[in-house]
Coordinates of C-alpha atoms in Angstrom, one line a residue:
M1 CA -0.1 0.1 -0.3
K2 CA 3.2 2.3 0.8
I3 CA 4.1 1.8 -2.7
L4 CA 1.1 2.6 -4.4
N5 CA 0.8 6.2 -2.0
L6 CA 4.0 6.7 -3.5
L7 CA 3.7 6.6 -7.0
A8 CA 0.2 7.9 -6.4
T9 CA 1.7 10.9 -5.1
V10 CA 4.6 10.8 -7.8
L11 CA 2.1 10.9 -11.0
H12 CA -0.2 13.5 -8.5
L13 CA -3.3 10.8 -8.6
E14 CA -3.9 11.2 -4.7
E15 CA -7.2 13.2 -4.6
N16 CA -9.1 14.3 -1.6
K17 CA -6.5 12.1 0.6
K18 CA -8.3 9.1 -0.6
S19 CA -6.3 6.3 -1.3
I20 CA -6.1 4.6 -5.2
W21 CA -7.7 1.7 -3.9
K22 CA -10.9 3.8 -2.1
R23 CA -11.5 5.3 -5.2
Y24 CA -11.5 2.5 -7.2
R25 CA -13.6 0.7 -6.0
L26 CA -16.1 3.4 -5.4
N27 CA -15.6 4.4 -9.4
M28 CA -16.0 0.1 -9.9
W29 CA -19.0 0.5 -8.4
Q30 CA -20.5 3.8 -9.7
T31 CA -19.3 2.5 -13.5
M32 CA -21.2 -0.5 -12.8
W33 CA -23.2 0.3 -15.9
L34 CA -20.0 0.8 -18.4
F35 CA -20.4 -3.2 -17.5
F36 CA -24.0 -3.3 -18.8
F37 CA -23.6 -1.2 -21.4
V38 CA -20.7 -3.3 -23.0
V39 CA -22.2 -6.9 -22.1
A40 CA -25.8 -5.9 -23.6
L41 CA -24.6 -4.6 -26.9
Q42 CA -22.3 -7.5 -27.0
C43 CA -25.3 -9.6 -26.5
I44 CA -27.5 -7.7 -28.6
V45 CA -25.1 -8.7 -31.3
N46 CA -24.8 -12.2 -30.7
F47 CA -28.8 -12.9 -30.3
Y48 CA -29.1 -11.5 -33.7
A49 CA -26.3 -13.1 -35.2
H50 CA -27.7 -16.2 -34.0
E51 CA -31.1 -15.4 -35.0
V52 CA -30.3 -14.9 -38.5
N53 CA -27.8 -17.7 -39.0
A54 CA -30.0 -20.1 -36.4
T55 CA -28.3 -23.8 -36.6
A56 CA -30.4 -26.4 -34.5
K57 CA -28.6 -27.2 -30.6
A58 CA -25.4 -25.9 -32.2
S59 CA -27.1 -22.5 -32.3
I60 CA -27.4 -22.8 -28.1
I61 CA -23.8 -23.8 -27.7
A62 CA -22.3 -20.7 -29.7
L63 CA -25.4 -18.8 -27.6
F64 CA -23.9 -19.9 -24.2
S65 CA -20.4 -19.6 -25.3
S66 CA -20.5 -16.0 -27.1
T67 CA -22.4 -14.5 -24.1
F68 CA -19.5 -15.5 -21.4
R69 CA -16.8 -13.9 -23.5
S70 CA -18.7 -10.8 -24.0
I71 CA -19.1 -11.4 -20.1
L72 CA -15.2 -11.1 -19.6
W73 CA -14.5 -8.9 -22.1
G74 CA -16.9 -6.5 -20.2
I75 CA -15.4 -7.1 -17.2
F76 CA -12.3 -5.9 -18.9
I77 CA -13.5 -2.9 -19.9
W78 CA -15.5 -1.8 -17.0
H79 CA -11.5 -2.4 -14.9
L80 CA -10.1 -0.3 -17.2
G81 CA -13.0 2.9 -17.4
A82 CA -12.5 2.5 -13.4
L83 CA -8.7 2.9 -13.4
I84 CA -9.2 5.6 -15.9
R85 CA -11.6 7.6 -14.2
S86 CA -9.5 7.1 -10.7
T87 CA -6.5 8.9 -12.4
M88 CA -6.0 13.1 -12.2
L89 CA -4.8 13.5 -16.0
K90 CA -6.3 15.8 -17.6
M91 CA -7.0 13.2 -20.7
K92 CA -9.3 10.6 -18.5
W93 CA -12.6 11.8 -19.7
I94 CA -11.2 11.4 -23.5
G95 CA -10.3 7.8 -22.7
Y96 CA -12.9 6.9 -20.8
S97 CA -15.5 8.6 -23.6
L98 CA -13.1 6.0 -26.3
L99 CA -14.0 2.9 -24.8
I100 CA -17.9 4.0 -24.3
L101 CA -17.3 4.7 -28.5
G102 CA -15.3 1.7 -29.3
A103 CA -18.4 -0.1 -27.7
T104 CA -21.1 1.7 -29.6
I105 CA -19.0 1.5 -33.0
V106 CA -18.5 -2.7 -32.7
Y107 CA -21.7 -2.9 -32.2
F108 CA -23.3 -1.2 -35.0
F109 CA -20.9 -1.9 -37.4
E110 CA -21.5 -5.4 -37.0
F111 CA -25.0 -5.4 -36.5
I112 CA -25.0 -3.5 -39.9
L113 CA -23.1 -6.3 -41.4
L114 CA -25.9 -8.8 -40.3
N115 CA -28.7 -7.0 -41.3
L116 CA -27.3 -6.0 -45.1
Y117 CA -25.7 -9.6 -45.6
G118 CA -25.9 -11.8 -43.0
L119 CA -22.4 -11.4 -42.0
L120 CA -19.9 -11.2 -38.8
Y121 CA -16.8 -9.5 -39.0
N122 CA -14.3 -12.2 -40.6
P123 CA -10.6 -11.4 -42.4
S124 CA -12.6 -11.4 -46.0
I125 CA -14.5 -8.0 -44.4
A126 CA -11.2 -7.1 -42.9
Q127 CA -9.8 -7.3 -46.4
I128 CA -11.9 -5.3 -47.8
L129 CA -11.8 -2.7 -45.8
A130 CA -7.9 -2.4 -46.3
G131 CA -8.8 -1.7 -49.9
T132 CA -11.5 0.9 -49.2
N133 CA -10.6 4.9 -49.8
P134 CA -12.4 6.7 -48.4
N135 CA -14.4 8.0 -51.2
E136 CA -15.5 4.4 -52.0
T137 CA -16.6 4.1 -47.8
S138 CA -18.8 7.5 -47.9
E139 CA -20.6 6.1 -51.5
F140 CA -21.2 2.7 -49.3
L141 CA -22.2 4.7 -46.5
D142 CA -25.1 6.3 -49.1
T143 CA -26.3 3.0 -49.9
I144 CA -26.8 2.0 -46.3
P145 CA -31.3 1.9 -45.6
F146 CA -32.4 3.8 -43.0
S147 CA -34.1 0.8 -42.2
S148 CA -31.0 -1.4 -41.4
V149 CA -30.3 0.9 -38.7
L150 CA -33.5 1.3 -37.3
T151 CA -33.5 -1.3 -35.4
P152 CA -30.0 -1.5 -33.5
I153 CA -30.7 2.1 -32.8
S154 CA -33.8 1.1 -31.2
Y155 CA -31.9 -1.0 -29.0
Y156 CA -28.6 0.7 -28.6
L157 CA -31.6 3.5 -26.9
A158 CA -32.7 1.1 -24.8
V159 CA -29.3 -0.3 -23.7
I160 CA -28.4 3.4 -23.1
L161 CA -32.1 4.5 -20.2
L162 CA -31.0 1.4 -18.8
S163 CA -27.9 2.1 -18.5
Y164 CA -28.6 5.1 -16.8
G165 CA -31.3 3.3 -14.7
I166 CA -28.3 1.5 -13.4
S167 CA -26.1 4.8 -12.7
H168 CA -28.3 5.8 -10.8
L169 CA -29.2 2.8 -8.7
T170 CA -25.1 2.4 -7.7
K171 CA -25.2 6.1 -6.3
K172 CA -25.2 5.0 -2.8
S173 CA -22.9 3.3 -1.3
Y174 CA -22.2 0.2 0.1
R175 CA -19.1 -0.5 1.2
A176 CA -18.9 -3.7 1.1
L177 CA -20.1 -5.1 -1.8
R178 CA -18.2 -2.4 -3.6
S179 CA -14.8 -4.3 -2.5
I180 CA -16.8 -8.1 -3.2
F181 CA -17.3 -6.6 -7.0
V182 CA -14.3 -5.4 -7.4
I183 CA -12.1 -8.3 -6.2
G184 CA -14.6 -11.0 -7.9
S185 CA -14.7 -9.1 -11.1
L186 CA -10.2 -9.5 -10.8
A187 CA -10.3 -13.3 -10.2
I188 CA -12.4 -13.8 -12.9
V189 CA -10.1 -11.5 -15.0
A190 CA -6.7 -12.4 -13.8
I191 CA -8.1 -16.5 -14.3
S192 CA -10.0 -16.0 -17.7
W193 CA -6.8 -13.9 -19.5
A194 CA -4.2 -15.8 -17.5
Y195 CA -5.9 -19.0 -18.6
I196 CA -9.8 -19.4 -20.4
I197 CA -9.2 -17.1 -23.8
P198 CA -5.3 -18.0 -24.4
R199 CA -6.2 -21.7 -25.0
S200 CA -9.7 -20.5 -26.3
Y201 CA -8.1 -18.5 -28.8
Q202 CA -6.1 -21.5 -29.4
R203 CA -8.8 -23.5 -30.1
I204 CA -10.7 -20.7 -32.4
F205 CA -7.6 -20.7 -34.9
E206 CA -7.8 -24.6 -35.0
I207 CA -11.2 -24.5 -35.8
G208 CA -11.3 -22.3 -38.2
S209 CA -14.1 -19.4 -39.0
M210 CA -17.1 -21.4 -37.4
A211 CA -15.9 -20.2 -33.9
D212 CA -16.8 -16.9 -35.0
E213 CA -20.2 -17.9 -33.5
L214 CA -19.0 -19.0 -30.2
I215 CA -16.8 -16.0 -29.9
G216 CA -18.0 -12.0 -29.0
P217 CA -17.7 -9.1 -30.9
Y218 CA -14.1 -8.1 -29.6
D219 CA -12.6 -11.5 -30.3
R220 CA -13.5 -11.0 -33.6
L221 CA -12.4 -7.6 -33.9
I222 CA -9.0 -8.9 -32.3
G223 CA -9.3 -12.7 -34.0
N224 CA -9.7 -12.0 -37.6
T225 CA -8.3 -8.7 -37.6
K226 CA -4.5 -11.0 -36.4
S227 CA -6.0 -13.6 -39.1
F228 CA -6.2 -10.7 -42.3
L229 CA -2.5 -9.8 -41.2
V230 CA -1.3 -13.0 -41.1
G231 CA -3.2 -13.3 -43.9
S232 CA -1.6 -10.0 -45.5
K233 CA 1.9 -11.1 -44.9
A234 CA 1.5 -14.7 -46.7
T235 CA -0.8 -13.0 -49.8
E236 CA 2.2 -10.2 -50.0
E237 CA 4.9 -13.4 -49.7
G238 CA 2.8 -15.1 -52.6
V239 CA 2.8 -11.9 -54.5
A240 CA 6.1 -12.2 -55.0
R241 CA 5.8 -15.7 -56.3
I242 CA 3.2 -15.1 -58.6
K243 CA 5.6 -12.2 -60.1
N244 CA 8.3 -14.6 -61.0
H245 CA 6.0 -17.7 -61.2
R246 CA 6.9 -19.0 -65.1
T247 CA 6.2 -22.2 -66.7
Q248 CA 6.7 -23.5 -70.3
V249 CA 4.5 -22.6 -72.9
V250 CA 3.9 -23.9 -76.3
K251 CA 2.2 -22.6 -79.3
T252 CA 0.1 -24.8 -81.1
K253 CA -1.3 -24.9 -84.8
E254 CA -4.0 -23.0 -83.6
A255 CA -2.4 -20.0 -82.1
L256 CA -3.4 -16.0 -83.2
I257 CA -1.0 -14.1 -85.0
D258 CA -1.2 -10.6 -85.3
V259 CA -4.6 -10.1 -83.0
S260 CA -5.9 -7.9 -79.9
I261 CA -7.3 -9.8 -77.4
V262 CA -9.2 -7.3 -75.5
V263 CA -10.5 -7.6 -71.9
I264 CA -13.3 -5.7 -70.7
V265 CA -14.0 -6.4 -67.0
G266 CA -17.5 -4.2 -66.1
E267 CA -18.8 -3.3 -63.0
T268 CA -21.6 -4.6 -60.6
L269 CA -23.9 -5.0 -63.6
R270 CA -26.0 -7.8 -63.5
R271 CA -27.3 -9.8 -66.7
D272 CA -31.4 -9.4 -66.2
Y273 CA -31.0 -5.3 -66.2
L274 CA -29.8 -5.3 -69.9
H275 CA -32.1 -4.7 -72.9
C276 CA -30.4 -6.8 -75.0
Y277 CA -31.1 -9.6 -72.5
G278 CA -34.4 -9.2 -72.2
Y279 CA -34.3 -5.6 -69.8
P280 CA -37.4 -3.9 -71.6
L281 CA -35.8 -0.4 -71.2
E282 CA -33.7 0.4 -74.2
N283 CA -30.5 0.7 -72.1
S284 CA -28.1 -1.0 -74.7
P285 CA -28.6 0.4 -78.0
H286 CA -25.3 0.7 -79.3
I287 CA -24.8 -4.1 -77.7
D288 CA -28.3 -4.2 -79.4
Y289 CA -26.5 -3.1 -82.9
L290 CA -23.9 -5.2 -83.1
H291 CA -25.7 -8.4 -81.9
K292 CA -28.7 -7.8 -84.3
Q293 CA -25.5 -7.4 -87.1
G294 CA -23.9 -10.9 -85.7
L295 CA -21.0 -9.5 -84.9
L296 CA -21.6 -9.8 -81.3
T297 CA -22.4 -13.3 -79.5
L298 CA -24.2 -13.1 -75.6
Y299 CA -23.7 -15.8 -73.7
A300 CA -26.9 -16.9 -71.7
D301 CA -25.9 -18.3 -68.7
A302 CA -22.6 -16.9 -67.1
V303 CA -22.0 -16.6 -63.3
S304 CA -19.1 -14.5 -61.8
P305 CA -17.1 -16.9 -59.2
T306 CA -17.7 -14.2 -55.9
P307 CA -19.8 -11.6 -55.4
A308 CA -17.5 -9.0 -55.0
T309 CA -14.5 -7.4 -57.3
V310 CA -11.5 -8.8 -55.8
G311 CA -12.8 -12.2 -55.3
S312 CA -13.8 -12.5 -58.5
I313 CA -10.3 -10.7 -60.5
T314 CA -8.4 -13.0 -58.9
R315 CA -9.9 -16.3 -59.8
M316 CA -10.7 -14.8 -63.2
F317 CA -6.8 -13.9 -64.1
S318 CA -5.1 -16.5 -62.4
F319 CA -5.6 -20.3 -63.1
Y320 CA -7.5 -20.7 -59.6
L321 CA -11.0 -22.3 -59.7
N322 CA -13.5 -22.7 -57.4
D323 CA -14.0 -26.0 -56.9
K324 CA -10.6 -27.6 -57.2
G325 CA -8.6 -24.7 -55.4
Q326 CA -6.2 -26.7 -52.7
K327 CA -3.8 -23.7 -52.9
E328 CA -4.4 -19.3 -52.6
W329 CA -4.9 -18.1 -55.9
Y330 CA -1.1 -16.7 -55.6
D331 CA 0.2 -20.0 -55.8
Y332 CA -1.0 -20.5 -59.8
P333 CA 0.4 -18.8 -62.4
S334 CA -1.2 -15.4 -64.1
I335 CA -2.8 -15.6 -66.9
I336 CA -1.5 -12.4 -67.5
T337 CA 2.7 -14.0 -67.6
L338 CA 1.7 -17.0 -69.5
L339 CA 0.3 -14.0 -72.2
S340 CA 3.3 -12.0 -72.2
Q341 CA 5.4 -16.1 -72.0
G342 CA 3.8 -16.7 -75.3
G343 CA 4.5 -13.2 -77.3
Y344 CA 1.5 -11.2 -76.6
R345 CA 2.1 -7.2 -75.5
T346 CA 0.4 -7.0 -72.1
N347 CA -1.3 -4.0 -70.8
W348 CA -3.2 -2.9 -68.1
T349 CA -5.9 0.3 -68.2
S350 CA -8.2 1.0 -65.5
N351 CA -10.5 3.5 -64.3
Q352 CA -10.8 2.1 -60.4
E353 CA -8.7 3.3 -58.1
V354 CA -5.2 2.5 -57.1
Y355 CA -5.8 1.8 -53.2
G356 CA -5.3 -0.4 -49.8
V357 CA -2.0 -0.4 -48.0
Y358 CA -1.5 -4.1 -48.3
A359 CA -1.4 -5.9 -51.1
Q360 CA -4.3 -5.8 -53.3
P361 CA -4.5 -8.3 -55.9
I362 CA -6.0 -5.7 -58.6
K363 CA -2.6 -3.9 -58.4
V364 CA -0.9 -6.6 -58.8
F365 CA -2.4 -7.9 -61.7
S366 CA -2.1 -4.7 -63.3
E367 CA 1.9 -4.9 -62.2
L368 CA 2.2 -8.0 -63.8
S369 CA 1.6 -6.7 -67.2
D370 CA 4.4 -4.6 -69.5
S371 CA 2.7 -1.6 -68.8
H372 CA -0.1 -0.4 -66.6
F373 CA -2.0 3.0 -66.0
F374 CA -4.8 3.8 -63.3
L375 CA -6.8 7.2 -64.2
K376 CA -7.3 7.1 -60.6
N377 CA -4.8 7.3 -58.1
K378 CA -5.0 7.4 -54.1
K379 CA -4.6 11.3 -53.9
D380 CA -7.4 11.8 -56.4
T381 CA -10.1 10.3 -54.0
K382 CA -10.8 14.5 -53.3
E383 CA -11.7 15.0 -56.8
K384 CA -15.1 15.0 -58.6
N385 CA -16.5 11.5 -59.8
Q386 CA -17.3 13.1 -62.9
D387 CA -13.7 13.8 -64.0
Y388 CA -13.2 10.1 -64.0
Y389 CA -16.3 8.5 -66.3
D390 CA -15.1 5.8 -67.8
E391 CA -15.3 6.8 -71.0
K392 CA -11.8 9.0 -70.0
V393 CA -10.0 5.5 -70.7
L394 CA -10.1 5.3 -74.4
P395 CA -7.1 7.7 -75.1
F396 CA -4.9 5.2 -73.0
L397 CA -5.8 2.0 -74.7
E398 CA -3.1 0.3 -76.8
H399 CA -3.2 -1.3 -80.2
I400 CA -1.8 -3.7 -82.1
Q401 CA 0.7 -1.3 -83.6
D402 CA 1.3 -0.9 -80.2
A403 CA 2.9 -4.3 -79.7
R404 CA 4.4 -4.1 -83.3
K405 CA 6.4 -1.4 -82.1
A406 CA 7.3 -3.4 -78.6
G407 CA 8.4 -6.0 -80.7
N408 CA 5.3 -8.1 -79.7
E409 CA 3.4 -9.9 -82.7
N410 CA -0.2 -10.2 -80.3
L411 CA -2.1 -7.5 -78.4
F412 CA -4.0 -8.5 -74.7
Q413 CA -5.5 -5.6 -73.5
V414 CA -7.6 -5.3 -70.3
I415 CA -9.7 -2.8 -69.5
H416 CA -11.5 -2.4 -65.9
L417 CA -14.5 0.3 -65.7
M418 CA -16.0 2.0 -62.6
G419 CA -19.3 0.7 -64.8
S420 CA -22.6 0.3 -61.7
H421 CA -20.7 0.6 -58.7
A422 CA -23.1 2.4 -56.2
T423 CA -23.9 5.4 -55.7
Y424 CA -25.2 4.5 -59.6
N425 CA -25.8 8.6 -60.1
E426 CA -22.0 9.6 -60.0
R427 CA -20.8 6.7 -62.6
Y428 CA -22.8 8.9 -65.9
P429 CA -22.8 12.2 -67.1
K430 CA -26.4 14.0 -66.5
E431 CA -26.8 13.6 -70.3
F432 CA -27.4 9.8 -69.8
K433 CA -29.8 10.9 -67.4
R434 CA -32.5 8.9 -69.6
F435 CA -34.9 7.3 -67.1
E436 CA -36.4 8.2 -64.4
A437 CA -38.9 6.4 -61.6
K438 CA -41.8 6.2 -63.2
D439 CA -39.9 3.9 -65.7
I440 CA -39.1 1.8 -63.9
P441 CA -41.4 -1.5 -64.7
K442 CA -41.3 -3.1 -60.9
K443 CA -44.1 -2.8 -57.8
L444 CA -42.2 -1.1 -55.7
P445 CA -42.0 2.5 -53.6
T446 CA -40.9 5.3 -55.6
K447 CA -37.6 5.4 -53.7
H448 CA -36.3 2.3 -55.0
K449 CA -37.6 3.2 -58.5
Q450 CA -35.4 6.1 -58.3
I451 CA -32.6 4.6 -57.2
I452 CA -33.0 1.3 -60.1
A453 CA -33.8 4.3 -62.4
E454 CA -30.2 5.5 -61.4
Y455 CA -28.4 1.8 -61.9
V456 CA -30.5 1.7 -65.5
N457 CA -28.8 4.9 -66.4
S458 CA -25.5 3.8 -65.7
I459 CA -25.5 1.0 -67.5
Y460 CA -26.8 2.8 -70.4
Y461 CA -23.7 4.9 -70.2
N462 CA -21.7 2.0 -69.8
D463 CA -23.5 0.7 -73.0
Y464 CA -22.2 4.1 -75.0
V465 CA -18.7 3.1 -73.3
V466 CA -18.1 -0.5 -74.8
G467 CA -19.7 0.5 -77.8
K468 CA -17.1 3.3 -78.4
I469 CA -14.5 0.4 -77.3
I470 CA -15.6 -1.7 -79.4
E471 CA -15.5 1.1 -82.4
Q472 CA -11.5 1.3 -81.6
Y473 CA -10.8 -2.6 -82.1
S474 CA -13.3 -2.8 -85.3
R475 CA -10.5 -1.8 -87.4
E476 CA -8.0 -4.6 -86.4
K477 CA -7.8 -8.1 -86.2
S478 CA -9.5 -8.3 -83.1
I479 CA -11.5 -10.5 -80.4
V480 CA -13.3 -8.3 -76.9
L481 CA -14.7 -10.1 -74.5
Y482 CA -16.9 -8.1 -71.8
F483 CA -18.4 -9.3 -68.7
S484 CA -19.3 -8.0 -65.5
D485 CA -17.0 -8.3 -62.2
H486 CA -20.4 -9.4 -59.9
G487 CA -23.8 -8.5 -60.0
E488 CA -26.2 -6.9 -57.7
V489 CA -29.4 -7.2 -55.4
L490 CA -31.8 -4.7 -56.1
F491 CA -34.9 -5.1 -53.2
D492 CA -35.3 -8.4 -55.0
D493 CA -34.4 -10.0 -51.7
P494 CA -37.3 -11.0 -50.0
K495 CA -35.5 -11.3 -47.0
R496 CA -34.4 -8.2 -47.2
P497 CA -36.9 -6.1 -49.1
D498 CA -34.6 -2.8 -48.6
F499 CA -31.6 -4.0 -49.5
F500 CA -29.9 -2.9 -53.0
G501 CA -26.1 -4.0 -52.9
H502 CA -23.3 -7.4 -52.9
A503 CA -25.2 -10.2 -51.7
L504 CA -23.7 -13.9 -52.4
E505 CA -27.7 -14.3 -54.4
R506 CA -28.2 -15.8 -57.7
V507 CA -28.6 -12.4 -58.7
G508 CA -25.6 -10.8 -56.7
V509 CA -23.7 -13.6 -59.3
S510 CA -25.8 -13.2 -62.6
I511 CA -23.6 -11.7 -65.2
P512 CA -23.3 -10.7 -68.7
F513 CA -20.8 -12.6 -70.9
M514 CA -20.2 -11.4 -74.8
V515 CA -17.7 -11.4 -77.4
Y516 CA -17.7 -9.5 -80.1
L517 CA -14.7 -10.2 -83.3
S518 CA -14.0 -8.1 -86.0
P519 CA -14.8 -7.7 -89.6
S520 CA -11.2 -9.3 -90.4
M521 CA -11.3 -11.6 -87.3
R522 CA -13.7 -13.6 -88.8
Q523 CA -12.7 -13.4 -92.4
A524 CA -9.2 -14.6 -90.6
Y525 CA -10.6 -17.6 -88.5
P526 CA -14.3 -18.8 -89.1
K527 CA -13.6 -21.6 -87.2
L528 CA -12.8 -19.9 -84.4
A529 CA -16.3 -17.4 -84.4
M530 CA -18.6 -20.7 -84.9
R531 CA -17.2 -22.3 -82.0
I532 CA -18.0 -18.9 -79.8
E533 CA -21.4 -18.7 -81.7
K534 CA -22.0 -22.5 -81.0
N535 CA -21.0 -22.6 -77.1
K536 CA -23.0 -19.6 -76.8
E537 CA -25.9 -21.6 -74.6
Y538 CA -24.0 -22.9 -72.3
P539 CA -23.6 -22.6 -68.4
I540 CA -20.0 -20.5 -67.4
M541 CA -18.4 -19.6 -64.4
L542 CA -15.5 -16.9 -64.6
D543 CA -13.2 -19.0 -62.5
Q544 CA -12.6 -20.5 -66.1
L545 CA -11.7 -16.8 -67.4
S546 CA -7.9 -17.8 -67.8
H547 CA -8.1 -21.4 -69.5
T548 CA -10.8 -19.9 -71.7
L549 CA -8.3 -17.4 -72.8
L550 CA -5.2 -19.8 -73.2
D551 CA -7.1 -21.7 -75.2
L552 CA -8.1 -18.9 -77.0
A553 CA -4.5 -17.6 -78.2
G554 CA -3.7 -21.2 -79.3
L555 CA -0.9 -21.2 -76.3
Q556 CA 0.0 -24.6 -73.9
C557 CA 1.4 -25.0 -71.0
K558 CA 1.1 -27.7 -67.9
Y559 CA -2.3 -25.7 -66.7
S560 CA -3.9 -26.3 -70.5
D561 CA -7.6 -27.8 -69.7
A562 CA -9.3 -27.6 -72.9
T563 CA -12.2 -28.5 -70.3
Q564 CA -12.5 -25.5 -68.7
A565 CA -12.1 -23.3 -71.8
F566 CA -15.9 -21.7 -72.9
F567 CA -15.0 -21.5 -76.7
S568 CA -13.4 -25.0 -77.0
P569 CA -15.0 -28.5 -78.2
Q570 CA -14.2 -30.3 -75.3
F571 CA -15.7 -28.0 -72.9
N572 CA -17.2 -29.6 -69.8
Y573 CA -20.7 -27.9 -69.8
K574 CA -21.9 -29.7 -66.7
R575 CA -19.4 -28.4 -64.2
P576 CA -21.2 -27.9 -61.0
R577 CA -20.5 -24.0 -60.5
L578 CA -19.6 -23.4 -56.7
V579 CA -19.8 -19.5 -56.0
Q580 CA -17.8 -18.4 -52.8
G581 CA -17.9 -15.2 -51.2
L582 CA -17.0 -13.6 -47.5
N583 CA -16.9 -17.2 -45.8
K584 CA -20.0 -18.9 -47.8
E585 CA -20.7 -20.7 -50.4
M586 CA -22.9 -21.5 -53.2
K587 CA -24.0 -24.0 -55.7
Q588 CA -25.4 -23.5 -59.0
F589 CA -25.9 -25.5 -61.7

C-alpha cells in the first residue's frame, strides 16, 4: 500500500486524501453501468447473429459461449474504465469516452453487417476495408437503407436508458458490496486472461471461421484482424511468387497471329438489367445493334465466381478454380504472365482506384503487365467523380501497332471500368440521365424505383463506353470480351426488401458475358467464330476465364485444360458451379 501511495503522489493521482484503492472501488461501483452497457451491446449482436444464422442445438451452445465471452470483455472494460476515472490526468475523460465509443462502433458495425449481408466480421471483410478509400466508404454509407439501422438504433437507445437506470441505483455507497464486486471481478479477469482466453484463442484458430459464432464481437475484432494481417503477409509472399512464376508455354497450330485480345471488365452489372438480355427498357442500344448485325455473341448463362470485385478478379486472372482450389490464387500463374511468355504485349488500363495499404490483387495483376495505367490514384480521392467517367480511359488504350513497336506479334489489353458501382448516379454524365422512377417496370416504393432508375442509367452509359471501345478495335483483327465482375441485389431479396448491394444471391452473381469479333477477325478465323457462337447456351463461370484465354490464344502449358475453356469443343458444360464469397458458398448448376 505504501508503494501505491508513493506512486500516487509521484503521478499526482491523490484526490481528497483518498487512497487509489478506495477511489478505484468507488469508481467500480459507480461505473457498473459501463459493464452492463458493454455486455448488453455485445449480447444483442450475438443473439441477432444466431437468429440470422440459426443452426439447431449448435446455436444454443454457441450462444452460451459467446455470451460468456462478452461478459469477460465487459468486466475487463469495466475495470479499465474505473482505472481511467481514478486518475487525475487531464485526458481521462477522453480515454473513458473512447471506451464507450469503441463499444458503440463495434455494435453498429456488426449489426449492420448482419442486416445487410447476414455476416459477422471476418478476415474477408477486413481485406475489403483495407482496400477501401474514403470516397468508396462515403458511397457505401449512402447505400445503407435507413431500415437497416432503425432496429440497432432502437436497441441502442434502450440499452442507454437501462444503463442510466443502473447508474442512478449505484449512486449510493455500499462498501461491502463494492469490495466484493471489485475482488470478484478481478479474480475473473485474472483467471480468464491467464488461462481461458489464450487456450480458447488457440482453439478458435484451429477450428476456423465457424468458431466466430462461439466468440464475442471483441474477439472477432482482434482475432479476425490478426488473421487478416497474417494472411496479408502470406499474400505479399505469394505475390512475389506469382510475379516470378514461369512455366513453359508453347504455341499450337491454332495460335493467333497479329491479333488483339481485349478484355473489358465491367463493374456491378447483372445480366437481367440489360435490354440485350431481355430487360424492357432500351438501355443497351450499341450492344443491341452489334448483336443484331451478328458481330457480337451473347452468352446466356454466365455467373461470377464471387459476389465481390477482389474475389472475382483473383479467380479470373489466375488459374485458381473454385471447385479445385487446394491452394491460394497466388500459388497459380497469371494468364497475363503466360500470354506475355507466349508473345503478347500486355497492358492494363483501369478507371478503378489504386488503393489499400496491403498487397491488393488488382494492383498486383496490373503490375504483371508490360504497362499499366490507372486513371484514378489514391491522391485523387477528393476529386469529383465526373472527372473520372469511364470514357476517360479511351485515350490510354493500346492497339496492335503498339504491340508491334514493342516487338510483339499480338496484344492483350485489359480495361477495368467503374461501370455501375454504387453510388449509381455518379457513374454517368447528366446527358445520359434517360430514365426516371416512373419508367421502372416494378411495383416498388418510388424511392426504390429512383435508385433502380439511376442503376439503369449507369448501364445506358456503360453501353456507350463499351460501344466506343469496340469501335476502336473494329479496324484491326480483334476479339473483345465483355463481362462484369459480379451482379447486384436490387430490392429483390425477400428477406431484405430494402436492401441493394453486393450479396451471395443468384442475382448477385448473374452477369453478362459477350464476345465481339471484328470483321477482319471473323474473316481470318471463321472456325473460331463458329465455336464461340455454338457454345453460347452453355452455363459458364468466370473462374474459367484464364483457361479460356489461353485456349483462345492457341497456347498450351501444364495448366492447360480444354474442358475448362468456354470456346473449346471439349468444354465441360456440366461442371457444377461453386460460387464463393465472404466465408460462404453457393452451388449453381
